[in-house]
XYZ file of C-alpha atoms in Angstrom:
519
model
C 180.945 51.562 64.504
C 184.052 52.777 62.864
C 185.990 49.545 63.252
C 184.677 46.101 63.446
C 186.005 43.016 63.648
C 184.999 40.213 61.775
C 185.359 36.192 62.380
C 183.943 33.903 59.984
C 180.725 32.238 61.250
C 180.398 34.735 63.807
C 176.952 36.140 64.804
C 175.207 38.800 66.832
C 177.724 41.158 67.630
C 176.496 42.796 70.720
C 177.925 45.610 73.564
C 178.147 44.601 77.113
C 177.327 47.010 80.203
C 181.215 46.645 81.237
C 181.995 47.743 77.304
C 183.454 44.295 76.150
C 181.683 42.905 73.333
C 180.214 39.332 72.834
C 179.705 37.538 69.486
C 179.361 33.598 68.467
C 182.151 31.845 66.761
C 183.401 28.548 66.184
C 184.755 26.369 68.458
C 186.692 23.009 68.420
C 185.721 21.220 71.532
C 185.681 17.629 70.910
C 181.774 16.509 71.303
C 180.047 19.519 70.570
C 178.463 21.257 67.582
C 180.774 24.026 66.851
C 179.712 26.743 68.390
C 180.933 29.152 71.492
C 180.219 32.942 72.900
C 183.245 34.530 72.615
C 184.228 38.087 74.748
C 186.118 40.882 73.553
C 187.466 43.692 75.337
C 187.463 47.445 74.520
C 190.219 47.015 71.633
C 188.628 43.577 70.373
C 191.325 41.687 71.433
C 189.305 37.861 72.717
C 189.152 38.160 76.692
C 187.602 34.284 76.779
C 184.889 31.889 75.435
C 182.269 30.678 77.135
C 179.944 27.474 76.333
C 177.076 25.382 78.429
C 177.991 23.254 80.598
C 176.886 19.292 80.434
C 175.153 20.073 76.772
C 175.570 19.714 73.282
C 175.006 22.999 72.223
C 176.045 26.398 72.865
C 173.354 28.517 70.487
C 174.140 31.920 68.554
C 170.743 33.959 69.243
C 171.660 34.952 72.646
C 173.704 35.323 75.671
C 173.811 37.215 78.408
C 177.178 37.836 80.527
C 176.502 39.892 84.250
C 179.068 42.286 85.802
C 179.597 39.346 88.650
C 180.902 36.876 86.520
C 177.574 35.187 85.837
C 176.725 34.283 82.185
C 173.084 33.290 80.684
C 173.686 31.104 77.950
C 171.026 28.834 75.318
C 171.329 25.800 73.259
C 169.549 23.884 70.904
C 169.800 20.678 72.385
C 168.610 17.395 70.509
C 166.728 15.149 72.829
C 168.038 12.175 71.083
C 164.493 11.006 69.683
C 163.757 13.173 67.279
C 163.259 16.450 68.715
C 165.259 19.853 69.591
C 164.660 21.507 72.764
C 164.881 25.052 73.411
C 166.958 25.332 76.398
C 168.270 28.150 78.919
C 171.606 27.827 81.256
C 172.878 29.933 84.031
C 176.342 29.763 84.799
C 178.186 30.899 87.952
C 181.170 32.889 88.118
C 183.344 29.633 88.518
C 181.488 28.739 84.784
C 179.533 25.969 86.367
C 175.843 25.314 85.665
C 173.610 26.794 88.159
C 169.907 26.865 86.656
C 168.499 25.108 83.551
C 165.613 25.541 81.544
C 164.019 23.302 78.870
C 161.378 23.697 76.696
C 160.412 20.144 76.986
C 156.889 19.908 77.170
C 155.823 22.676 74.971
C 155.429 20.393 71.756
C 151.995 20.649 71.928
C 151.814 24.376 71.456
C 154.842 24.345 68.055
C 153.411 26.108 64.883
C 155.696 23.968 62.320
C 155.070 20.450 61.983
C 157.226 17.686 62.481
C 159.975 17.350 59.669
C 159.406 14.275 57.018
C 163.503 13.870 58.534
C 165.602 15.589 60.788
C 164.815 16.579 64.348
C 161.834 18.773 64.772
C 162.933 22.438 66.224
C 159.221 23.102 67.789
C 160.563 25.612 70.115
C 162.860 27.579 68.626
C 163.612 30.670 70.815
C 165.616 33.745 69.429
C 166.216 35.756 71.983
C 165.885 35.945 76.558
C 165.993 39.081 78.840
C 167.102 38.931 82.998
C 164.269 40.484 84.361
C 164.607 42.828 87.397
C 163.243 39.864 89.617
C 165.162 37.242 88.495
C 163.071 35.696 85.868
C 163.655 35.354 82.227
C 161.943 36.820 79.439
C 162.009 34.138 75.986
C 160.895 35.005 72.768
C 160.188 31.516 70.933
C 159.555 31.760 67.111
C 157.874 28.277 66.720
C 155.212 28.859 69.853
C 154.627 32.256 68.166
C 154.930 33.296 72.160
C 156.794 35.652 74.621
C 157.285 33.256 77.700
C 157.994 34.450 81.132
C 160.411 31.747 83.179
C 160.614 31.439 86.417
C 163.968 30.949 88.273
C 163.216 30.589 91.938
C 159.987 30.197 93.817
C 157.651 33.418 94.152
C 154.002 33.803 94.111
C 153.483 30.384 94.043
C 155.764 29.101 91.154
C 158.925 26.955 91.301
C 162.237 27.730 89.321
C 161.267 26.450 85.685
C 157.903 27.381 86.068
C 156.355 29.379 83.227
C 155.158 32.471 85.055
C 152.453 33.587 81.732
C 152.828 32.969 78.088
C 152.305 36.328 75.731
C 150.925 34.890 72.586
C 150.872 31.442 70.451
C 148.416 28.529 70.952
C 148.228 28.647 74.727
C 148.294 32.533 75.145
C 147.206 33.639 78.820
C 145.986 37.423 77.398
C 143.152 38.529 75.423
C 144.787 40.995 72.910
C 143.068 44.500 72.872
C 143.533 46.772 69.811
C 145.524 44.929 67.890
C 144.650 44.591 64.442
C 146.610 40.799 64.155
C 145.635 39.773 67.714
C 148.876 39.115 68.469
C 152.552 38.471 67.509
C 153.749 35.882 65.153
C 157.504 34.289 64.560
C 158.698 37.366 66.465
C 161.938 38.352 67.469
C 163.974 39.875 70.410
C 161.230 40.345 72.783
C 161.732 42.927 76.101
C 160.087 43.703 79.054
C 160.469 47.690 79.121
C 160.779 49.655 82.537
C 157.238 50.425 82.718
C 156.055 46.821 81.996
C 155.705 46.803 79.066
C 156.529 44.073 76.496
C 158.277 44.962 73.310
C 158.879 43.056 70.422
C 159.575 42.444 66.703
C 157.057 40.936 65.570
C 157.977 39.419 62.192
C 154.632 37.694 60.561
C 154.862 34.927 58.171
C 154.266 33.393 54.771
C 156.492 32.699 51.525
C 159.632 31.094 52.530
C 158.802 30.679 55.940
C 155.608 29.039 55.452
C 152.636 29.498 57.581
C 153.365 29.938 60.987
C 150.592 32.698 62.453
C 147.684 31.250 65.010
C 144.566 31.911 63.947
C 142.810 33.362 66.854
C 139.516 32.584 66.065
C 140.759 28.952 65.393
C 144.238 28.424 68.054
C 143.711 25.058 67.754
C 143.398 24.943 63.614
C 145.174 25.531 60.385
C 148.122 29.006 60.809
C 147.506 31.717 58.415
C 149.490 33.891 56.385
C 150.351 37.543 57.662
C 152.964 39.176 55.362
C 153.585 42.484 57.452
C 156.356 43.030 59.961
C 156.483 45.489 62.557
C 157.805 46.417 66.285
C 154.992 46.384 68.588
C 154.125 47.379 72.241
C 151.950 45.851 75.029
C 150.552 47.096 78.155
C 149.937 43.932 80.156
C 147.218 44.129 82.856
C 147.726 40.394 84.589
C 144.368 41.113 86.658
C 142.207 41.406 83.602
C 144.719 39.275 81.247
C 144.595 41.710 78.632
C 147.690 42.807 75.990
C 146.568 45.796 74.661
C 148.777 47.067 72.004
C 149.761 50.975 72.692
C 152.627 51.571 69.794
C 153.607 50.404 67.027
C 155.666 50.932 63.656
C 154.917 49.117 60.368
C 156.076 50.450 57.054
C 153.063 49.045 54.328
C 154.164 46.243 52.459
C 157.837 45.709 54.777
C 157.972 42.002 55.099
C 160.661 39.699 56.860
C 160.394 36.334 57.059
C 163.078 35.573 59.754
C 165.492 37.085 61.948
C 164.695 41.292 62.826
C 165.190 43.102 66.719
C 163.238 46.067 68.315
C 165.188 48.108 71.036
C 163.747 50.816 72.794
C 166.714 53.556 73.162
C 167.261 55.948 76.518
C 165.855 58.669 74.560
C 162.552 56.763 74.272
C 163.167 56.272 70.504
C 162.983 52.738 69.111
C 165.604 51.280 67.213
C 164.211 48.475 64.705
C 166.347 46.008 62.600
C 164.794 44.815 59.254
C 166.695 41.468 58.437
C 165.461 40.113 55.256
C 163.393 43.315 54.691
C 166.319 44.688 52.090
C 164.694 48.166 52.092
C 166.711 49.312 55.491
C 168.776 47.005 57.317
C 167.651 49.581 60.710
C 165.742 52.411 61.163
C 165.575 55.000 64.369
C 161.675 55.878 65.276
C 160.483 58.437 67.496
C 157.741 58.134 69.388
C 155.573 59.553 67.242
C 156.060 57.173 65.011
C 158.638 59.935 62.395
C 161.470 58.440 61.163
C 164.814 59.427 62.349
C 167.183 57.835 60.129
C 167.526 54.088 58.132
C 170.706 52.841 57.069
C 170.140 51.388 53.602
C 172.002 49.327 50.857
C 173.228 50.297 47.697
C 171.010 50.705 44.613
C 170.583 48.275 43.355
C 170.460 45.310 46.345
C 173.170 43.111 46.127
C 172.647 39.710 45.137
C 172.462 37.625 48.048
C 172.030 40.752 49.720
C 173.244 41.070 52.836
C 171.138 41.289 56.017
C 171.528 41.326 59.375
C 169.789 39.751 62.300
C 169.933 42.486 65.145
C 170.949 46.042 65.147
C 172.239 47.709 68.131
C 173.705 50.795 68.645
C 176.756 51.422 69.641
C 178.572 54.419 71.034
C 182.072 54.770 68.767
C 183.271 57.483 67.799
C 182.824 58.918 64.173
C 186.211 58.303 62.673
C 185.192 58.422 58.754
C 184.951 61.358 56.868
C 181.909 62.490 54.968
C 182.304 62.093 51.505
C 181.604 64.655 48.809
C 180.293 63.513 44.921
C 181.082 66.115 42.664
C 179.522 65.841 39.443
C 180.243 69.035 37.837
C 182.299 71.095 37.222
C 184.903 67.707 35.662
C 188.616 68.484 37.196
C 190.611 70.499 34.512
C 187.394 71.722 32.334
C 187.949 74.409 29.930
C 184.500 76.415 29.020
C 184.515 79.297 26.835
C 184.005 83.186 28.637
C 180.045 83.516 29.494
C 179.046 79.727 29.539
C 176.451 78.903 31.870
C 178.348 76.692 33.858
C 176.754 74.563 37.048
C 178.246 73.739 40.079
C 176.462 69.788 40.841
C 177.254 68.158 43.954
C 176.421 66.209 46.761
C 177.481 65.027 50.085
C 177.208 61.792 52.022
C 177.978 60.520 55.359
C 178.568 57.015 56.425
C 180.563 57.467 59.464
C 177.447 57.247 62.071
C 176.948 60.954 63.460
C 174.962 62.336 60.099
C 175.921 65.048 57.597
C 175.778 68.340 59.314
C 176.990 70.637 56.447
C 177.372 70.484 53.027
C 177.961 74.130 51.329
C 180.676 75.490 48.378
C 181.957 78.683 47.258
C 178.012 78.295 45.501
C 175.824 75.917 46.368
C 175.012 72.814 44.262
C 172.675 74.503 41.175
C 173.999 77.616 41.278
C 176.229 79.019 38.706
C 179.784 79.375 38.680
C 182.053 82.432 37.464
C 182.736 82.790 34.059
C 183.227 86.141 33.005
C 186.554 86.062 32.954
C 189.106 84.144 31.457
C 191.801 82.165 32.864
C 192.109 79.598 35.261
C 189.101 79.410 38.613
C 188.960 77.280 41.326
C 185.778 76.221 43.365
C 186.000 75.199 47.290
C 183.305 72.383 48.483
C 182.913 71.506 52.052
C 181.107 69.026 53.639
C 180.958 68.342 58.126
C 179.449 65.545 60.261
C 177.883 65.341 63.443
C 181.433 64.570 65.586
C 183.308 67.412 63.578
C 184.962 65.363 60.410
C 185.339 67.459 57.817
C 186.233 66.893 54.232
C 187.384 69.979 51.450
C 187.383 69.021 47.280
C 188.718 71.767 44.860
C 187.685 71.693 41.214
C 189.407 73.365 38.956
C 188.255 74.740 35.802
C 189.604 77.070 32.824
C 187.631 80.115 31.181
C 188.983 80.116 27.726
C 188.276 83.666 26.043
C 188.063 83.943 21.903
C 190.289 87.501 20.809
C 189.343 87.863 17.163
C 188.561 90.827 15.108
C 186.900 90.707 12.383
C 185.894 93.125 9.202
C 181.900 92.939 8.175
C 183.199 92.872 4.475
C 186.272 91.571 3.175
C 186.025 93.219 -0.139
C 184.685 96.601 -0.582
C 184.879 98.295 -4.338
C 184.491 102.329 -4.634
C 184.527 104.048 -7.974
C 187.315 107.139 -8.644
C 185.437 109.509 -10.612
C 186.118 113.095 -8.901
C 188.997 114.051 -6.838
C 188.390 111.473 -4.446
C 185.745 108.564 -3.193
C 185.500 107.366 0.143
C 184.427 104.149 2.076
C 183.775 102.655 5.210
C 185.196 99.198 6.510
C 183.996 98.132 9.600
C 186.379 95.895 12.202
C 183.988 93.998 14.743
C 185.281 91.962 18.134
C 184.180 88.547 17.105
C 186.165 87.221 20.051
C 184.511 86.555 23.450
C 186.092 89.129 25.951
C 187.202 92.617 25.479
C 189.507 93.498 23.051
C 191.716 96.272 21.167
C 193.244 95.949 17.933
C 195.619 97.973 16.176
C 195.426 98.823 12.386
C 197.846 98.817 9.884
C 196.980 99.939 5.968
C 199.106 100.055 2.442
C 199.480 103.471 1.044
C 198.833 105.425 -1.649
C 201.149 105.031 -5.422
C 201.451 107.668 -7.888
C 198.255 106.505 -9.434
C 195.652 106.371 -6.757
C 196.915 107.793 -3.396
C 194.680 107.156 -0.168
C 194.114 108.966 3.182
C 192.321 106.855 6.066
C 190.231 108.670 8.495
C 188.065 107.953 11.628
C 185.175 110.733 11.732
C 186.837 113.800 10.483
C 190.295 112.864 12.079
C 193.395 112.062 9.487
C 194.998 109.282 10.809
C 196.739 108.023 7.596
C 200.381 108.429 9.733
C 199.768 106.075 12.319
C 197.482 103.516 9.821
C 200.231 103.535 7.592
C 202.427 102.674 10.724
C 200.216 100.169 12.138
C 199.777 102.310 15.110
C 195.909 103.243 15.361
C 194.201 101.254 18.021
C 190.582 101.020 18.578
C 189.089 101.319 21.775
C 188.887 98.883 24.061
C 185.691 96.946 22.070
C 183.586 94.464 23.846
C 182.538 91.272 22.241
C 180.408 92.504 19.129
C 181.186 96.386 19.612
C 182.611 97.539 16.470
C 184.596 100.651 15.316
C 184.908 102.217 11.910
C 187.578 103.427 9.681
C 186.951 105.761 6.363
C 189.282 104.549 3.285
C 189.417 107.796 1.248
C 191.151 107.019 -2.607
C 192.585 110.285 -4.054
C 192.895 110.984 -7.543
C 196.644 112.219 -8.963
C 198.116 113.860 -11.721
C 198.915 110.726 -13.285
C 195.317 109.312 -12.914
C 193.868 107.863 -15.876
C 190.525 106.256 -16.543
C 190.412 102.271 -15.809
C 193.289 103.051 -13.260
C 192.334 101.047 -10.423
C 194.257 100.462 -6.687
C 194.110 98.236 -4.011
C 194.755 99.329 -0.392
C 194.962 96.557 2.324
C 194.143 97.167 6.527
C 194.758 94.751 8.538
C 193.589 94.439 12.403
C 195.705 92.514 14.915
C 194.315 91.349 18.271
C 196.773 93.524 20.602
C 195.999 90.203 23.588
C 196.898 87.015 20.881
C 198.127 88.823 17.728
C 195.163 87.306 15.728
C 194.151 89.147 12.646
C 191.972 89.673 9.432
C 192.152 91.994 6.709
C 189.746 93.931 4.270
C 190.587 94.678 0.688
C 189.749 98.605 -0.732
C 189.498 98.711 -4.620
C 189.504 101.946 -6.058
C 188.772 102.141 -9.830
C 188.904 105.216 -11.909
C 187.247 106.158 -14.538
């Protein structure tokens, strides 16, 4: 759900057929034990709160409301010598009692022994179903048993009759195929359309001591079984045989109270895991593939929160997915040519799963850096009921513009008419560049001429107007630094002609040095 609406002390949330919604809370009724079924409408607002009639208790496992005003309600009662009956109460429309239950009795068949103090819950039952007929269906965690209730007179029972008993101590079928010979503490048992009996059966051990029958000892010491699972039966009355047909048990997945099993209209079977903190509900298929789980955080929180039946229920997909960018950081400034990954992820929480989760590149794959300035890259990420969210990073490409001469000092000996050089300016900067040139001239003494390939270009050096070609990063380009003797020339004469190279895109420069020495 997209919006829900908590109480404190409330318990088992669950949709109606007429769309209200029904959970336990507190109540304040003077001589009873606190507790109430309260309805909701549509918007959550609280329609009214029902609670048994001529009892003590009104219990939070289970209720049952009917689109004629009817409501099937439980309680814990205590018996007032020492003992806790399970019990089950229709009430009419007009909220008056009209059938009760009790699981008076039944002590006999109780898988927990009686408390050193306290009153002894033998019964315990989690969780009833209105069959088709009129009967009830009772899961009861302490019997280790599905019970089927009678609640008027057919085929030879009486209302409060126990039509057959699934399970426990007492059980009136033979289990076929089932590797633990039947459920044990189970939860939220259901007779499905074709007959079928479907439950979540929990197991036992640890915390919640030993509570499986043995069946090759019912009458003996309860085992240990530390595996939970939802299981199916195909009940043949004739032969009185359970023989399990489906079931879903992760290895090792262990809860030692509370858990559900639903089978959905799509045939798919939707499990809640309680205490087992490794999903609190998973979707199954037939087949037995998982569909979906919704999981905590990692790590579990400490108590970590659990829940004791998941339902489904049909609200619409109001929250955005959410998108986890890890790179590129907002703002990041990376030089021209980096390698530079786009990381991301996306996540859904709203309900109708991540359909789409794409970028400009998707996650891994390398963003544009080959040219400088500022980029942006677009992320997207769409659910199942059409949510979408957009993130834009934003990231700079910083380029380097520096030339730079392969010697900064060159020496040349005058001993003719003239001696020439090369200097060499190189692009040491990390994008394309051009740089203009500007050399000293000649003095009476030593007088200089400056050249590229056969070309004079001494004018436009001595001007600073000679640009290179456009040079990418390490491309180089070189200029010939001719010294010419003179008239006034003497040995042990020596000059020094400067060129300097400016970056024409940030004016950043370095110079070379010419000494020409005559002798």
């Amino acid at each position: 759900p997209t919006h829900v609406r908590t109480a404190p002390d409330a318990y088992d949330l669950k949709d109606e057929p007429d769309g209200s919604v029904t959970y336990q809370e507190p109540t304040t009724t003077p001589g009873r034990d606190g507790e109430a079924v309260v309805v909701l409408d549509a918007q959550w607002h609280v329609v009214t709160r029902l609670e048994t009639e001529g009892l003590v208790n009104t219990d939070l496992h289970d209720a049952i409301l009917r689109p004629d005003g009817t409501s099937w309600l439980m309680a814990y009662e205590p018996d007032g010598a020492g003992q806790v009956d399970s019990v089950i109460q229709e009430l009419g429309a007009d909220g008056h009692e009209a059938f009760r239950w009790s699981s008076d009795g039944l002590q006999g068949e109780s898988v927990v022994p009686v408390p050193p103090s306290g009153d002894w819950d033998y019964a315990h039952m989690n969780s009833m179903q209105l069959l088709p007929d009129g009967d009830v269906l009772a899961s009861f965690r302490h019997l280790d048993a599905v019970l089927r209730i009678a609640t008027h007179a057919h085929d030879g029972f009486v209302p409060g009759d126990v039509v057959w008993r699934l399970g426990g101590r007492d059980s009136d079928y033979t289990f076929v195929d089932d590797p633990f010979v039947g459920p044990c503490a189970q939860h939220t048992a259901s007779m499905l359309p074709n007959g079928h009996v479907l439950v979540f059966d929990d197991g036992s051990g640890g915390l919640a001591g030993s509570l499986c029958v043995d069946p090759a000892h019912p009458d003996g010491p309860f085992v240990d079984r530390r595996q939970s699972r939802v299981a199916e039966y195909a009940l043949d009355p004739v032969a009185g045989t359970a023989t399990l047909v489906w079931s879903y048990q992760p290895p090792g997945w262990y809860t030692w109270f509370m858990g559900s099993a639903a089978r959905l209209p799509n045939g798919n079977t939707l499990a809640g895991w309680a205490a087992e903190t490794r999903a609190l509900a998973t979707e199954v298929a037939p087949n037995g593939d998982l569909l979906w789980q919704l999981r905590l955080d990692d790590p579990v929180p400490v108590p970590p929160p659990i829940s004791y039946r998941a339902s489904l229920m049909q609200e619409r997909d109001g929250e955005p997915p959410i998108i986890s960018v890890a790179g590129p950081a907002e703002g990041a400034h990376v030089p021209v040519g980096t390698a530079l990954t786009a990381d991301f992820g996306c996540a859904d929480r709203g309900g109708s799963s991540l359909q789409a989760c794409s970028g400009d590149v998707q996650s891994g794959g390398l963003l544009d850096t080959s040219t400088p300035g500022p980029h942006t890259v677009h992320l997207a990420a769409t659910d199942g009921a059409g949510n979408t969210t957009s993130v834009t990073r934003s990231y700079t490409v910083t380029a380097t513009y520096q030339p730079r001469w392969t010697d900064h000092r060159v020496r040349t000996r005058l001993g003719g008419r003239r001696a020439g050089t090369r200097v060499t300016v190189v692009n040491a900067g990390t994008y394309a560049d051009r740089f203009t040139l500007l050399g000293s001239g000649g003095s009476p003494r030593v007088d200089v001429r400056y050249k590229v390939g056969r070309k004079d270009v001494t004018r436009e050096v001595r001007r600073g107007l000679l640009r290179t070609p456009l040079l990418q990063p390490g491309q180089s380009f070189v200029l010939r630094v001719v010294g010419l003797r003179t008239d006034r020339t003497r040995a042990g004469v020596h000059r020094t002609f400067r060129v300097r190279a400016t970056s024409l895109t940030n004016q950043s420069r370095d110079g070379v040095k010419v000494v020409v020495r005559a002798f």
